[in-house]
GROMACS .gro file of C-alpha atoms in nm:
model
  371
    1MET     CA    1   8.704  11.179  11.056
    2THR     CA    2   8.666  11.104  10.685
    3PRO     CA    3   8.499  11.340  10.433
    4VAL     CA    4   8.192  11.114  10.436
    5GLU     CA    5   8.170  11.142  10.814
    6LEU     CA    6   8.224  11.518  10.799
    7SER     CA    7   7.949  11.546  10.538
    8ARG     CA    8   7.714  11.372  10.780
    9THR     CA    9   7.828  11.609  11.054
   10VAL     CA   10   7.737  11.910  10.836
   11VAL     CA   11   7.399  11.758  10.750
   12HIS     CA   12   7.338  11.703  11.122
   13ALA     CA   13   7.425  12.069  11.188
   14VAL     CA   14   7.166  12.175  10.929
   15ARG     CA   15   6.908  11.945  11.089
   16ARG     CA   16   6.977  12.094  11.434
   17ALA     CA   17   6.939  12.446  11.295
   18VAL     CA   18   6.608  12.350  11.135
   19ASP     CA   19   6.483  12.181  11.452
   20ALA     CA   20   6.573  12.494  11.649
   21GLY     CA   21   6.375  12.712  11.408
   22GLU     CA   22   6.681  12.910  11.292
   23LEU     CA   23   6.653  12.783  10.936
   24SER     CA   24   6.344  12.688  10.738
   25VAL     CA   25   6.472  12.454  10.466
   26ASP     CA   26   6.456  12.092  10.361
   27VAL     CA   27   6.752  11.912  10.517
   28PRO     CA   28   6.977  11.785  10.234
   29SER     CA   29   7.053  11.413  10.225
   30ARG     CA   30   7.420  11.482  10.165
   31VAL     CA   31   7.661  11.778  10.156
   32VAL     CA   32   7.980  11.808   9.954
   33VAL     CA   33   8.296  11.880  10.153
   34ALA     CA   34   8.631  11.926   9.982
   35PRO     CA   35   8.978  12.068  10.049
   36PRO     CA   36   8.956  12.449  10.072
   37GLY     CA   37   9.008  12.648   9.755
   38PRO     CA   38   9.202  12.974   9.715
   39GLY     CA   39   9.130  13.204  10.008
   40GLY     CA   40   9.007  12.918  10.223
   41CYS     CA   41   9.158  12.763  10.533
   42GLY     CA   42   9.134  12.458  10.754
   43ASP     CA   43   9.107  12.094  10.648
   44TYR     CA   44   8.781  12.103  10.452
   45ALA     CA   45   8.532  12.356  10.319
   46THR     CA   46   8.167  12.343  10.213
   47ASN     CA   47   7.937  12.580  10.025
   48VAL     CA   48   7.622  12.446  10.192
   49ALA     CA   49   7.532  12.794  10.323
   50LEU     CA   50   7.526  12.931   9.968
   51GLN     CA   51   7.307  12.642   9.854
   52LEU     CA   52   7.058  12.689  10.138
   53ALA     CA   53   7.042  13.069  10.129
   54ARG     CA   54   6.769  13.100   9.865
   55PRO     CA   55   6.529  12.839  10.010
   56ALA     CA   56   6.599  12.976  10.359
   57GLY     CA   57   6.519  13.331  10.245
   58GLN     CA   58   6.832  13.459  10.417
   59PRO     CA   59   7.171  13.593  10.299
   60PRO     CA   60   7.440  13.324  10.262
   61LEU     CA   61   7.653  13.487  10.533
   62ARG     CA   62   7.365  13.466  10.780
   63VAL     CA   63   7.306  13.099  10.700
   64ALA     CA   64   7.680  13.037  10.741
   65GLU     CA   65   7.679  13.209  11.080
   66VAL     CA   66   7.390  12.990  11.196
   67LEU     CA   67   7.561  12.670  11.086
   68GLN     CA   68   7.895  12.784  11.226
   69GLY     CA   69   7.755  12.768  11.577
   70TYR     CA   70   7.627  12.412  11.537
   71LEU     CA   71   7.940  12.286  11.365
   72SER     CA   72   8.180  12.438  11.618
   73ASP     CA   73   8.063  12.207  11.897
   74ALA     CA   74   8.062  11.891  11.684
   75VAL     CA   75   8.289  11.609  11.795
   76GLY     CA   76   8.622  11.620  11.610
   77VAL     CA   77   8.582  11.982  11.495
   78VAL     CA   78   8.820  12.235  11.648
   79ASP     CA   79   8.742  12.548  11.446
   80VAL     CA   80   8.499  12.679  11.184
   81GLU     CA   81   8.571  12.997  10.988
   82ILE     CA   82   8.358  13.176  10.733
   83THR     CA   83   8.528  13.311  10.421
   84GLY     CA   84   8.409  13.481  10.105
   85PRO     CA   85   8.033  13.501  10.047
   86GLY     CA   86   7.961  13.222  10.297
   87PHE     CA   87   8.201  12.929  10.267
   88LEU     CA   88   8.240  12.729  10.587
   89ASN     CA   89   8.603  12.628  10.647
   90ILE     CA   90   8.636  12.345  10.897
   91SER     CA   91   8.948  12.251  11.095
   92LEU     CA   92   8.953  11.905  11.248
   93ASP     CA   93   9.117  11.758  11.555
   94PRO     CA   94   9.441  11.592  11.428
   95ALA     CA   95   9.361  11.276  11.626
   96ALA     CA   96   9.019  11.255  11.459
   97VAL     CA   97   9.178  11.313  11.119
   98SER     CA   98   9.435  11.040  11.180
   99ALA     CA   99   9.177  10.789  11.297
  100GLY     CA  100   8.948  10.869  11.004
  101LEU     CA  101   9.224  10.838  10.747
  102GLY     CA  102   9.331  10.505  10.892
  103GLU     CA  103   8.976  10.382  10.842
  104LEU     CA  104   8.984  10.530  10.492
  105VAL     CA  105   9.278  10.314  10.380
  106ARG     CA  106   9.113  10.004  10.521
  107ARG     CA  107   8.795  10.094  10.335
  108VAL     CA  108   8.978  10.138  10.004
  109LEU     CA  109   9.152   9.804  10.040
  110ASP     CA  110   8.831   9.628  10.146
  111GLU     CA  111   8.613   9.772   9.868
  112GLY     CA  112   8.875   9.746   9.596
  113LEU     CA  113   8.774   9.880   9.255
  114ARG     CA  114   8.428   9.964   9.387
  115TYR     CA  115   8.564  10.227   9.627
  116GLY     CA  116   8.389  10.554   9.547
  117HIS     CA  117   8.087  10.381   9.393
  118THR     CA  118   7.750  10.476   9.540
  119ASP     CA  119   7.378  10.441   9.471
  120ALA     CA  120   7.325  10.819   9.469
  121LEU     CA  121   7.182  10.814   9.113
  122THR     CA  122   6.978  10.496   9.144
  123GLY     CA  123   6.670  10.523   8.923
  124ARG     CA  124   6.801  10.819   8.725
  125VAL     CA  125   6.845  10.798   8.348
  126PHE     CA  126   7.042  11.054   8.148
  127GLU     CA  127   6.986  11.086   7.775
  128LEU     CA  128   7.291  11.184   7.572
  129ARG     CA  129   7.229  11.269   7.207
  130VAL     CA  130   7.556  11.258   7.018
  131PRO     CA  131   7.674  11.296   6.659
  132TYR     CA  132   7.844  11.013   6.471
  133GLU     CA  133   8.194  11.126   6.571
  134VAL     CA  134   8.460  10.926   6.754
  135ARG     CA  135   8.531  11.171   7.036
  136ALA     CA  136   8.163  11.220   7.115
  137GLU     CA  137   8.117  10.842   7.120
  138VAL     CA  138   8.413  10.786   7.355
  139LEU     CA  139   8.306  11.071   7.584
  140ALA     CA  140   7.952  10.933   7.606
  141ASP     CA  141   8.085  10.584   7.684
  142ALA     CA  142   8.305  10.715   7.967
  143LEU     CA  143   8.017  10.918   8.108
  144GLY     CA  144   7.804  10.606   8.102
  145ARG     CA  145   8.063  10.415   8.305
  146ILE     CA  146   8.100  10.692   8.563
  147VAL     CA  147   7.725  10.742   8.602
  148ALA     CA  148   7.677  10.365   8.636
  149ALA     CA  149   7.928  10.369   8.922
  150GLN     CA  150   7.687  10.603   9.102
  151GLY     CA  151   7.387  10.381   9.035
  152GLY     CA  152   7.246  10.568   8.733
  153ARG     CA  153   7.222  10.496   8.363
  154VAL     CA  154   7.314  10.683   8.045
  155ASP     CA  155   7.123  10.622   7.723
  156VAL     CA  156   7.328  10.721   7.418
  157LEU     CA  157   7.124  10.820   7.114
  158HIS     CA  158   7.219  10.940   6.766
  159ARG     CA  159   6.950  11.195   6.696
  160LYS     CA  160   6.888  11.569   6.708
  161PRO     CA  161   6.898  11.796   6.889
  162VAL     CA  162   7.249  11.696   6.994
  163ASN     CA  163   7.335  11.776   7.357
  164LEU     CA  164   7.689  11.641   7.361
  165ARG     CA  165   7.917  11.787   7.097
  166PRO     CA  166   8.282  11.813   7.210
  167VAL     CA  167   8.546  11.963   6.982
  168PRO     CA  168   8.594  11.676   6.736
  169SER     CA  169   8.913  11.477   6.696
  170PRO     CA  170   9.132  11.632   6.424
  171GLU     CA  171   9.218  11.286   6.292
  172ASP     CA  172   9.154  10.919   6.346
  173PRO     CA  173   9.300  10.820   6.687
  174ALA     CA  174   9.289  10.446   6.613
  175PRO     CA  175   9.663  10.418   6.525
  176LEU     CA  176   9.741  10.507   6.888
  177GLY     CA  177   9.576  10.191   7.014
  178LEU     CA  178   9.268  10.171   7.236
  179ASP     CA  179   9.411  10.297   7.566
  180ALA     CA  180   9.618  10.587   7.433
  181ALA     CA  181   9.339  10.688   7.197
  182ARG     CA  182   9.082  10.703   7.475
  183TRP     CA  183   9.316  10.906   7.697
  184ALA     CA  184   9.393  11.146   7.411
  185LEU     CA  185   9.021  11.208   7.360
  186LEU     CA  186   8.915  11.219   7.727
  187HIS     CA  187   9.195  11.410   7.900
  188PRO     CA  188   9.136  11.751   7.738
  189ALA     CA  189   8.819  11.932   7.842
  190PRO     CA  190   8.541  11.881   7.582
  191HIS     CA  191   8.579  12.237   7.456
  192ASP     CA  192   8.954  12.188   7.397
  193ARG     CA  193   9.101  12.039   7.082
  194PRO     CA  194   9.257  11.696   7.147
  195ARG     CA  195   9.611  11.615   7.031
  196ILE     CA  196   9.635  11.294   6.833
  197THR     CA  197  10.011  11.240   6.834
  198ALA     CA  198  10.261  10.967   6.909
  199ASP     CA  199  10.348  11.154   7.231
  200HIS     CA  200  10.073  10.950   7.398
  201LEU     CA  201  10.276  10.633   7.333
  202VAL     CA  202  10.609  10.751   7.475
  203GLN     CA  203  10.702  10.586   7.805
  204ARG     CA  204  10.849  10.884   7.983
  205GLU     CA  205  10.738  11.144   8.237
  206ALA     CA  206  10.624  11.394   7.975
  207ASN     CA  207  10.337  11.158   7.889
  208PRO     CA  208  10.051  11.199   8.143
  209LEU     CA  209   9.899  10.858   8.064
  210PHE     CA  210  10.235  10.690   8.118
  211ARG     CA  211  10.273  10.859   8.459
  212VAL     CA  212   9.932  10.737   8.575
  213ARG     CA  213   9.985  10.380   8.454
  214TYR     CA  214  10.344  10.376   8.580
  215ALA     CA  215  10.229  10.482   8.927
  216HIS     CA  216   9.977  10.198   8.926
  217ALA     CA  217  10.239   9.947   8.810
  218ARG     CA  218  10.482  10.073   9.079
  219ALA     CA  219  10.218  10.022   9.349
  220ARG     CA  220  10.170   9.663   9.233
  221ALA     CA  221  10.546   9.608   9.214
  222LEU     CA  222  10.587   9.731   9.571
  223ARG     CA  223  10.345   9.464   9.688
  224ARG     CA  224  10.534   9.193   9.498
  225ASN     CA  225  10.871   9.314   9.626
  226ALA     CA  226  10.745   9.335   9.984
  227ARG     CA  227  10.621   8.978   9.960
  228ALA     CA  228  10.968   8.874   9.844
  229LEU     CA  229  11.111   9.046  10.154
  230GLY     CA  230  10.870   8.857  10.376
  231PHE     CA  231  10.619   9.124  10.477
  232ALA     CA  232  10.278   9.251  10.373
  233ALA     CA  233  10.064   9.559  10.421
  234ASP     CA  234   9.939   9.647  10.770
  235ARG     CA  235   9.585   9.780  10.749
  236HIS     CA  236   9.571   9.877  11.115
  237THR     CA  237   9.769  10.202  11.121
  238PRO     CA  238   9.834  10.342  10.773
  239THR     CA  239   9.794  10.702  10.889
  240PRO     CA  240  10.023  11.003  10.915
  241GLN     CA  241  10.056  11.143  11.265
  242PRO     CA  242  10.047  11.501  11.392
  243ALA     CA  243  10.382  11.675  11.378
  244ASP     CA  244  10.372  11.751  11.752
  245GLY     CA  245  10.473  11.398  11.839
  246HIS     CA  246  10.148  11.295  12.003
  247THR     CA  247  10.006  10.951  11.953
  248SER     CA  248   9.666  10.920  11.789
  249GLN     CA  249   9.414  10.642  11.809
  250SER     CA  250   9.223  10.480  11.529
  251ALA     CA  251   8.857  10.386  11.543
  252ASP     CA  252   8.937  10.026  11.629
  253GLY     CA  253   9.152  10.119  11.928
  254HIS     CA  254   9.495  10.085  11.768
  255THR     CA  255   9.749  10.354  11.840
  256SER     CA  256  10.049  10.436  11.631
  257GLN     CA  257  10.399  10.578  11.657
  258SER     CA  258  10.440  10.946  11.732
  259ALA     CA  259  10.676  11.179  11.550
  260ASP     CA  260  10.946  11.131  11.813
  261GLY     CA  261  10.989  10.770  11.702
  262HIS     CA  262  10.832  10.591  11.998
  263THR     CA  263  10.608  10.294  11.945
  264SER     CA  264  10.288  10.254  12.140
  265GLN     CA  265  10.065   9.960  12.211
  266SER     CA  266   9.689   9.929  12.186
  267ALA     CA  267   9.461   9.759  12.433
  268ASP     CA  268   9.470   9.434  12.238
  269GLY     CA  269   9.850   9.425  12.244
  270HIS     CA  270   9.899   9.528  11.880
  271THR     CA  271  10.222   9.728  11.849
  272SER     CA  272  10.236   9.968  11.558
  273GLN     CA  273  10.424  10.255  11.399
  274SER     CA  274  10.327  10.560  11.203
  275ALA     CA  275  10.322  10.582  10.827
  276ASP     CA  276  10.432  10.941  10.873
  277THR     CA  277  10.649  11.028  10.576
  278PRO     CA  278  10.659  11.337  10.356
  279GLY     CA  279  10.386  11.288  10.098
  280ALA     CA  280  10.166  11.056  10.306
  281HIS     CA  281   9.908  11.310  10.419
  282PRO     CA  282   9.853  11.464  10.073
  283LEU     CA  283   9.798  11.113   9.938
  284LEU     CA  284   9.543  11.034  10.206
  285THR     CA  285   9.363  11.361  10.135
  286LEU     CA  286   9.346  11.272   9.765
  287LEU     CA  287   9.216  10.923   9.839
  288ALA     CA  288   8.945  11.074  10.058
  289ASP     CA  289   8.848  11.309   9.775
  290TYR     CA  290   8.798  11.033   9.516
  291PRO     CA  291   8.427  10.965   9.592
  292ARG     CA  292   8.356  11.337   9.562
  293VAL     CA  293   8.532  11.350   9.225
  294LEU     CA  294   8.323  11.060   9.097
  295GLY     CA  295   8.005  11.206   9.242
  296THR     CA  296   8.071  11.545   9.086
  297ALA     CA  297   8.162  11.387   8.754
  298ALA     CA  298   7.847  11.176   8.750
  299SER     CA  299   7.628  11.482   8.808
  300LEU     CA  300   7.738  11.645   8.484
  301PRO     CA  301   7.561  11.464   8.197
  302HIS     CA  302   7.371  11.765   8.067
  303PRO     CA  303   7.434  12.001   7.773
  304ASP     CA  304   7.626  12.273   7.957
  305GLY     CA  305   7.846  12.056   8.177
  306ILE     CA  306   8.002  11.762   7.996
  307GLY     CA  307   8.337  11.770   8.172
  308ALA     CA  308   8.329  11.452   8.376
  309PRO     CA  309   8.599  11.237   8.214
  310SER     CA  310   8.853  11.520   8.203
  311ARG     CA  311   8.791  11.585   8.572
  312LEU     CA  312   8.868  11.223   8.646
  313THR     CA  313   9.183  11.216   8.431
  314ARG     CA  314   9.315  11.528   8.605
  315TYR     CA  315   9.248  11.371   8.943
  316LEU     CA  316   9.430  11.049   8.848
  317LEU     CA  317   9.727  11.248   8.722
  318ASP     CA  318   9.742  11.448   9.046
  319LEU     CA  319   9.725  11.126   9.249
  320ALA     CA  320  10.000  10.962   9.044
  321ASP     CA  321  10.231  11.264   9.064
  322THR     CA  322  10.183  11.282   9.442
  323ALA     CA  323  10.233  10.907   9.488
  324LEU     CA  324  10.553  10.848   9.292
  325PRO     CA  325  10.789  11.032   9.534
  326PHE     CA  326  10.616  10.863   9.830
  327PHE     CA  327  10.668  10.516   9.682
  328ALA     CA  328  11.044  10.554   9.730
  329THR     CA  329  10.989  10.540  10.109
  330VAL     CA  330  10.784  10.219  10.119
  331LEU     CA  331  11.043   9.940  10.111
  332PRO     CA  332  11.338   9.892  10.348
  333ARG     CA  333  11.675  10.005  10.217
  334GLY     CA  334  12.006   9.822  10.243
  335ASP     CA  335  12.026   9.614  10.560
  336GLU     CA  336  11.715   9.775  10.707
  337LYS     CA  337  11.456   9.528  10.834
  338PRO     CA  338  11.085   9.567  10.755
  339THR     CA  339  10.909   9.758  11.032
  340ALA     CA  340  10.549   9.840  11.114
  341ALA     CA  341  10.605  10.175  10.944
  342HIS     CA  342  10.698  10.000  10.620
  343ARG     CA  343  10.387   9.783  10.644
  344ALA     CA  344  10.170  10.091  10.700
  345ARG     CA  345  10.324  10.273  10.404
  346LEU     CA  346  10.272   9.964  10.189
  347ALA     CA  347   9.902   9.966  10.279
  348LEU     CA  348   9.880  10.328  10.165
  349ALA     CA  349  10.065  10.246   9.842
  350GLU     CA  350   9.827   9.957   9.774
  351ALA     CA  351   9.529  10.186   9.833
  352VAL     CA  352   9.670  10.436   9.582
  353GLY     CA  353   9.715  10.158   9.326
  354THR     CA  354   9.356  10.047   9.383
  355VAL     CA  355   9.215  10.393   9.318
  356LEU     CA  356   9.432  10.442   9.008
  357ALA     CA  357   9.310  10.109   8.871
  358GLY     CA  358   8.949  10.195   8.951
  359GLY     CA  359   8.968  10.534   8.783
  360LEU     CA  360   9.135  10.399   8.469
  361THR     CA  361   8.876  10.122   8.449
  362LEU     CA  362   8.594  10.378   8.455
  363LEU     CA  363   8.765  10.555   8.166
  364GLY     CA  364   8.780  10.227   7.972
  365ILE     CA  365   9.159  10.219   7.994
  366ASP     CA  366   9.364   9.917   8.099
  367ALA     CA  367   9.570   9.937   8.421
  368PRO     CA  368   9.857   9.689   8.369
  369ASP     CA  369  10.049   9.549   8.663
  370HIS     CA  370  10.372   9.559   8.462
  371LEU     CA  371  10.511   9.831   8.234
   0.00000   0.00000   0.00000
């Protein structure tokens, strides 16, 4: 079960509660689900009960208790706990998680740079009024790209009253070059002072932009090196498996290797292995979260919430830092022959590279295949 599918499951639970007369609210078209925050538990959490409490005329905890009952019997859900003022924490069946994440990697590879793009803001126009200042201009441009990826449009105007005024750049960032300059201006939150230094040009781990672009270049290099070894990515089973050694099945009927090392065969005769490797599941979770990051970022073009580009840069940095150790497991070592597990890991690595490239593109930053 992917986050998109889980979101639909939560919406369906709300609709069932409304149909049963337990809640009197307009059923939302979509619900945000994300990894639990501090104090949470399970695989995903949602604050839908807090959002519906006021229109429902009930306390958030009561709304959460109503929805808990409908979510608990949903297919693929094994447990629902309520924490804090009314957060719903959802634990999923590992087999459902595995199948959903396998579909997720295929989706990323099929959609390419458009993965995470939606039409959620179609018809909406945001007006950003900015001063004649380089950081404000770059921030507005990045917001325009992100909003466009969600189907909306940003009109940038130079007139008062200004509604986008980040802390200005202390000096001209042009000497850094286009890519480093944009990162230097976009990575800090708008209320933080950007650093315009040569540190953004250094090709070492201390430079966040280098780590993101290096991770992308490594993903592309893995594909080239795998081709030289005579194998390519396997899109059928790029999923981590439960640690209990059980075999899980993807949505298309393919099964994959369990933790005890055995290989299983699907009904169509396709033999496969697990991509189960330390670091695989966190990567898959991050990939699943990318559409939410873009959707949240695109909802921010208003005076008190211009934080979108810095949210995206932080996400890309987290993805890169999680991916780099995993990349060391992708290719065979020494006399080892390429296996289905290697092909599955390569598919995951290619999906990571795709998302890194897509995110950098939305920021107006080049994603080179070679560094």
